[in-house]
């Protein structure tokens, strides 16, 4: 019994030594598989091979699961990137709509200002015309008053008024 115990301990020791040596190597064999010392003692070669095959299957399945998880993560990252791109595009479209609204508002304000300027110019022209008409009528009225004071007849008065009007509009 003691010899079996020593043999098992020696197997573990050698096994650990080989494991540490393999870990330090750059070329680690992926087919290397650990077996429990008790399995080495109690099981025959075919059972040990079966255990190793099962472990390899499990490792492959785990590796495939990890790869699938990585693929899913990559897909999620791609989806997130696409969503970010869509958000950026939507933000840009909204920004462009806002700029268009601002441009339209500015154009509308310029049109309003232009309309106000036109109205103001028309009022000024009308005021100038009224002022000119008032000035002419005052001149006629003043002339009539002077003629009445001087006793000029109405026939002469009309010809004098035409003469004054003609002289005020003609520039020599």
PDB file of C-alpha atoms in Angstrom:
ATOM      1  CA  UNK A   1       0.000   0.000   0.000  1.00  0.00           C
ATOM      2  CA  UNK A   2       2.759   2.320   0.865  1.00  0.00           C
ATOM      3  CA  UNK A   3       4.368   1.609  -2.494  1.00  0.00           C
ATOM      4  CA  UNK A   4       1.145   2.560  -4.335  1.00  0.00           C
ATOM      5  CA  UNK A   5       1.017   5.795  -2.369  1.00  0.00           C
ATOM      6  CA  UNK A   6       4.667   6.560  -3.191  1.00  0.00           C
ATOM      7  CA  UNK A   7       4.085   5.699  -6.843  1.00  0.00           C
ATOM      8  CA  UNK A   8       1.071   8.019  -6.979  1.00  0.00           C
ATOM      9  CA  UNK A   9       2.928  10.846  -5.283  1.00  0.00           C
ATOM     10  CA  UNK A  10       5.845  10.396  -7.646  1.00  0.00           C
ATOM     11  CA  UNK A  11       3.409  10.473 -10.619  1.00  0.00           C
ATOM     12  CA  UNK A  12       1.868  13.699  -9.350  1.00  0.00           C
ATOM     13  CA  UNK A  13       5.285  15.191  -8.779  1.00  0.00           C
ATOM     14  CA  UNK A  14       6.477  14.251 -12.252  1.00  0.00           C
ATOM     15  CA  UNK A  15       3.169  15.337 -13.746  1.00  0.00           C
ATOM     16  CA  UNK A  16       3.417  18.766 -12.033  1.00  0.00           C
ATOM     17  CA  UNK A  17       7.013  19.119 -13.139  1.00  0.00           C
ATOM     18  CA  UNK A  18       6.098  18.342 -16.734  1.00  0.00           C
ATOM     19  CA  UNK A  19       3.167  20.741 -16.548  1.00  0.00           C
ATOM     20  CA  UNK A  20       5.389  23.554 -15.292  1.00  0.00           C
ATOM     21  CA  UNK A  21       7.975  22.751 -17.957  1.00  0.00           C
ATOM     22  CA  UNK A  22       5.294  22.771 -20.660  1.00  0.00           C
ATOM     23  CA  UNK A  23       3.923  26.075 -19.431  1.00  0.00           C
ATOM     24  CA  UNK A  24       7.302  27.685 -19.797  1.00  0.00           C
ATOM     25  CA  UNK A  25       7.662  26.334 -23.368  1.00  0.00           C
ATOM     26  CA  UNK A  26       6.478  28.487 -26.217  1.00  0.00           C
ATOM     27  CA  UNK A  27       5.111  25.428 -28.092  1.00  0.00           C
ATOM     28  CA  UNK A  28       2.460  24.046 -25.757  1.00  0.00           C
ATOM     29  CA  UNK A  29       0.685  21.001 -27.069  1.00  0.00           C
ATOM     30  CA  UNK A  30      -3.071  21.650 -27.054  1.00  0.00           C
ATOM     31  CA  UNK A  31      -3.805  17.940 -26.935  1.00  0.00           C
ATOM     32  CA  UNK A  32      -2.172  17.667 -23.529  1.00  0.00           C
ATOM     33  CA  UNK A  33      -4.773  16.686 -20.953  1.00  0.00           C
ATOM     34  CA  UNK A  34      -4.617  16.275 -17.199  1.00  0.00           C
ATOM     35  CA  UNK A  35      -5.897  13.138 -15.606  1.00  0.00           C
ATOM     36  CA  UNK A  36      -6.544  12.640 -11.968  1.00  0.00           C
ATOM     37  CA  UNK A  37      -3.996  10.389 -10.256  1.00  0.00           C
ATOM     38  CA  UNK A  38      -6.789   8.204  -8.910  1.00  0.00           C
ATOM     39  CA  UNK A  39      -8.098   7.738 -12.471  1.00  0.00           C
ATOM     40  CA  UNK A  40      -4.633   6.739 -13.639  1.00  0.00           C
ATOM     41  CA  UNK A  41      -4.457   4.024 -11.001  1.00  0.00           C
ATOM     42  CA  UNK A  42      -8.009   2.694 -11.097  1.00  0.00           C
ATOM     43  CA  UNK A  43      -9.042   2.925 -14.768  1.00  0.00           C
ATOM     44  CA  UNK A  44      -7.819   1.031 -17.776  1.00  0.00           C
ATOM     45  CA  UNK A  45      -6.432   2.640 -20.950  1.00  0.00           C
ATOM     46  CA  UNK A  46      -9.718   2.628 -22.907  1.00  0.00           C
ATOM     47  CA  UNK A  47     -11.553   4.416 -20.079  1.00  0.00           C
ATOM     48  CA  UNK A  48      -8.751   6.991 -19.855  1.00  0.00           C
ATOM     49  CA  UNK A  49      -8.977   7.573 -23.618  1.00  0.00           C
ATOM     50  CA  UNK A  50     -12.735   8.055 -23.283  1.00  0.00           C
ATOM     51  CA  UNK A  51     -12.206  10.621 -20.490  1.00  0.00           C
ATOM     52  CA  UNK A  52      -9.701  12.478 -22.659  1.00  0.00           C
ATOM     53  CA  UNK A  53     -12.090  12.495 -25.639  1.00  0.00           C
ATOM     54  CA  UNK A  54     -14.887  13.868 -23.479  1.00  0.00           C
ATOM     55  CA  UNK A  55     -12.631  16.595 -22.115  1.00  0.00           C
ATOM     56  CA  UNK A  56     -11.589  17.542 -25.662  1.00  0.00           C
ATOM     57  CA  UNK A  57     -15.256  17.685 -26.743  1.00  0.00           C
ATOM     58  CA  UNK A  58     -16.090  19.883 -23.791  1.00  0.00           C
ATOM     59  CA  UNK A  59     -13.137  22.137 -24.529  1.00  0.00           C
ATOM     60  CA  UNK A  60     -14.182  22.445 -28.167  1.00  0.00           C
ATOM     61  CA  UNK A  61     -17.774  23.186 -27.155  1.00  0.00           C
ATOM     62  CA  UNK A  62     -16.557  25.767 -24.660  1.00  0.00           C
ATOM     63  CA  UNK A  63     -14.287  27.246 -27.323  1.00  0.00           C
ATOM     64  CA  UNK A  64     -17.149  27.368 -29.799  1.00  0.00           C
ATOM     65  CA  UNK A  65     -19.377  28.957 -27.177  1.00  0.00           C
ATOM     66  CA  UNK A  66     -16.704  31.560 -26.509  1.00  0.00           C
ATOM     67  CA  UNK A  67     -16.366  32.201 -30.225  1.00  0.00           C
ATOM     68  CA  UNK A  68     -20.134  32.508 -30.531  1.00  0.00           C
ATOM     69  CA  UNK A  69     -20.168  34.921 -27.590  1.00  0.00           C
ATOM     70  CA  UNK A  70     -17.406  36.948 -29.229  1.00  0.00           C
ATOM     71  CA  UNK A  71     -19.353  36.986 -32.503  1.00  0.00           C
ATOM     72  CA  UNK A  72     -22.456  38.147 -30.653  1.00  0.00           C
ATOM     73  CA  UNK A  73     -20.431  40.851 -28.929  1.00  0.00           C
ATOM     74  CA  UNK A  74     -19.056  41.948 -32.296  1.00  0.00           C
ATOM     75  CA  UNK A  75     -22.574  41.972 -33.750  1.00  0.00           C
ATOM     76  CA  UNK A  76     -23.791  44.001 -30.783  1.00  0.00           C
ATOM     77  CA  UNK A  77     -20.899  46.415 -31.241  1.00  0.00           C
ATOM     78  CA  UNK A  78     -21.729  46.706 -34.941  1.00  0.00           C
ATOM     79  CA  UNK A  79     -25.382  47.309 -34.092  1.00  0.00           C
ATOM     80  CA  UNK A  80     -24.357  49.949 -31.556  1.00  0.00           C
ATOM     81  CA  UNK A  81     -22.138  51.589 -34.163  1.00  0.00           C
ATOM     82  CA  UNK A  82     -25.001  51.525 -36.663  1.00  0.00           C
ATOM     83  CA  UNK A  83     -27.334  53.016 -34.075  1.00  0.00           C
ATOM     84  CA  UNK A  84     -24.766  55.699 -33.301  1.00  0.00           C
ATOM     85  CA  UNK A  85     -24.411  56.440 -37.007  1.00  0.00           C
ATOM     86  CA  UNK A  86     -28.200  56.664 -37.346  1.00  0.00           C
ATOM     87  CA  UNK A  87     -28.360  58.967 -34.338  1.00  0.00           C
ATOM     88  CA  UNK A  88     -25.632  61.120 -35.848  1.00  0.00           C
ATOM     89  CA  UNK A  89     -27.461  61.216 -39.183  1.00  0.00           C
ATOM     90  CA  UNK A  90     -30.745  62.085 -37.465  1.00  0.00           C
ATOM     91  CA  UNK A  91     -28.993  64.777 -35.434  1.00  0.00           C
ATOM     92  CA  UNK A  92     -27.458  66.177 -38.632  1.00  0.00           C
ATOM     93  CA  UNK A  93     -30.852  66.125 -40.397  1.00  0.00           C
ATOM     94  CA  UNK A  94     -32.476  67.901 -37.438  1.00  0.00           C
ATOM     95  CA  UNK A  95     -29.651  70.420 -37.382  1.00  0.00           C
ATOM     96  CA  UNK A  96     -30.093  71.037 -41.119  1.00  0.00           C
ATOM     97  CA  UNK A  97     -33.862  71.490 -40.627  1.00  0.00           C
ATOM     98  CA  UNK A  98     -33.164  73.998 -37.860  1.00  0.00           C
ATOM     99  CA  UNK A  99     -30.742  75.905 -40.090  1.00  0.00           C
ATOM    100  CA  UNK A 100     -33.367  75.923 -42.864  1.00  0.00           C
ATOM    101  CA  UNK A 101     -35.957  77.291 -40.419  1.00  0.00           C
ATOM    102  CA  UNK A 102     -33.538  80.023 -39.341  1.00  0.00           C
ATOM    103  CA  UNK A 103     -32.754  80.915 -42.967  1.00  0.00           C
ATOM    104  CA  UNK A 104     -36.482  81.032 -43.784  1.00  0.00           C
ATOM    105  CA  UNK A 105     -37.168  83.217 -40.758  1.00  0.00           C
ATOM    106  CA  UNK A 106     -34.345  85.589 -41.717  1.00  0.00           C
ATOM    107  CA  UNK A 107     -35.643  85.751 -45.307  1.00  0.00           C
ATOM    108  CA  UNK A 108     -39.146  86.497 -44.041  1.00  0.00           C
ATOM    109  CA  UNK A 109     -37.804  89.239 -41.745  1.00  0.00           C
ATOM    110  CA  UNK A 110     -35.855  90.792 -44.646  1.00  0.00           C
ATOM    111  CA  UNK A 111     -39.019  90.762 -46.752  1.00  0.00           C
ATOM    112  CA  UNK A 112     -40.931  92.457 -43.932  1.00  0.00           C
ATOM    113  CA  UNK A 113     -38.222  95.098 -43.610  1.00  0.00           C
ATOM    114  CA  UNK A 114     -38.203  95.679 -47.361  1.00  0.00           C
ATOM    115  CA  UNK A 115     -41.992  96.065 -47.324  1.00  0.00           C
ATOM    116  CA  UNK A 116     -41.765  98.526 -44.419  1.00  0.00           C
ATOM    117  CA  UNK A 117     -39.078 100.475 -46.294  1.00  0.00           C
ATOM    118  CA  UNK A 118     -41.277 100.608 -49.407  1.00  0.00           C
ATOM    119  CA  UNK A 119     -44.250 101.780 -47.356  1.00  0.00           C
ATOM    120  CA  UNK A 120     -42.097 104.401 -45.624  1.00  0.00           C
ATOM    121  CA  UNK A 121     -40.799 105.671 -48.984  1.00  0.00           C
ATOM    122  CA  UNK A 122     -44.339 105.850 -50.341  1.00  0.00           C
ATOM    123  CA  UNK A 123     -45.471 107.806 -47.272  1.00  0.00           C
ATOM    124  CA  UNK A 124     -42.521 110.165 -47.659  1.00  0.00           C
ATOM    125  CA  UNK A 125     -43.309 110.693 -51.351  1.00  0.00           C
ATOM    126  CA  UNK A 126     -46.953 111.318 -50.501  1.00  0.00           C
ATOM    127  CA  UNK A 127     -45.958 113.725 -47.725  1.00  0.00           C
ATOM    128  CA  UNK A 128     -43.548 115.559 -50.062  1.00  0.00           C
ATOM    129  CA  UNK A 129     -46.249 115.766 -52.730  1.00  0.00           C
ATOM    130  CA  UNK A 130     -48.763 117.083 -50.201  1.00  0.00           C
ATOM    131  CA  UNK A 131     -46.212 119.579 -48.927  1.00  0.00           C
ATOM    132  CA  UNK A 132     -45.524 120.741 -52.490  1.00  0.00           C
ATOM    133  CA  UNK A 133     -49.252 121.036 -53.198  1.00  0.00           C
ATOM    134  CA  UNK A 134     -49.766 122.943 -49.944  1.00  0.00           C
ATOM    135  CA  UNK A 135     -46.879 125.247 -50.787  1.00  0.00           C
ATOM    136  CA  UNK A 136     -48.296 125.930 -54.254  1.00  0.00           C
ATOM    137  CA  UNK A 137     -51.767 126.561 -52.878  1.00  0.00           C
ATOM    138  CA  UNK A 138     -50.353 128.902 -50.203  1.00  0.00           C
ATOM    139  CA  UNK A 139     -48.485 130.797 -52.868  1.00  0.00           C
ATOM    140  CA  UNK A 140     -51.669 131.154 -54.879  1.00  0.00           C
ATOM    141  CA  UNK A 141     -53.651 132.136 -51.810  1.00  0.00           C
ATOM    142  CA  UNK A 142     -50.988 134.611 -50.739  1.00  0.00           C
ATOM    143  CA  UNK A 143     -50.878 136.063 -54.220  1.00  0.00           C
ATOM    144  CA  UNK A 144     -54.659 136.349 -54.305  1.00  0.00           C
ATOM    145  CA  UNK A 145     -54.618 138.106 -50.973  1.00  0.00           C
ATOM    146  CA  UNK A 146     -51.972 140.559 -52.162  1.00  0.00           C
ATOM    147  CA  UNK A 147     -53.898 141.224 -55.343  1.00  0.00           C
ATOM    148  CA  UNK A 148     -57.065 141.890 -53.440  1.00  0.00           C
ATOM    149  CA  UNK A 149     -55.179 144.337 -51.267  1.00  0.00           C
ATOM    150  CA  UNK A 150     -53.709 146.029 -54.315  1.00  0.00           C
ATOM    151  CA  UNK A 151     -57.033 145.922 -56.127  1.00  0.00           C
ATOM    152  CA  UNK A 152     -55.942 143.821 -59.102  1.00  0.00           C
ATOM    153  CA  UNK A 153     -58.817 142.515 -61.143  1.00  0.00           C
ATOM    154  CA  UNK A 154     -59.584 138.863 -61.394  1.00  0.00           C
ATOM    155  CA  UNK A 155     -58.635 138.527 -65.055  1.00  0.00           C
ATOM    156  CA  UNK A 156     -55.211 139.967 -64.407  1.00  0.00           C
ATOM    157  CA  UNK A 157     -54.943 137.872 -61.318  1.00  0.00           C
ATOM    158  CA  UNK A 158     -55.233 134.593 -63.233  1.00  0.00           C
ATOM    159  CA  UNK A 159     -52.548 135.543 -65.687  1.00  0.00           C
ATOM    160  CA  UNK A 160     -50.278 136.646 -62.829  1.00  0.00           C
ATOM    161  CA  UNK A 161     -50.825 133.361 -61.066  1.00  0.00           C
ATOM    162  CA  UNK A 162     -49.979 131.395 -64.183  1.00  0.00           C
ATOM    163  CA  UNK A 163     -46.871 133.459 -64.602  1.00  0.00           C
ATOM    164  CA  UNK A 164     -45.768 132.811 -60.989  1.00  0.00           C
ATOM    165  CA  UNK A 165     -46.525 129.136 -61.264  1.00  0.00           C
ATOM    166  CA  UNK A 166     -44.631 128.905 -64.532  1.00  0.00           C
ATOM    167  CA  UNK A 167     -41.655 130.756 -63.055  1.00  0.00           C
ATOM    168  CA  UNK A 168     -41.539 128.583 -59.934  1.00  0.00           C
ATOM    169  CA  UNK A 169     -41.432 125.366 -61.961  1.00  0.00           C
ATOM    170  CA  UNK A 170     -39.029 126.436 -64.641  1.00  0.00           C
ATOM    171  CA  UNK A 171     -35.372 126.512 -63.934  1.00  0.00           C
ATOM    172  CA  UNK A 172     -33.277 128.832 -65.976  1.00  0.00           C
TER     173      UNK A 172
END
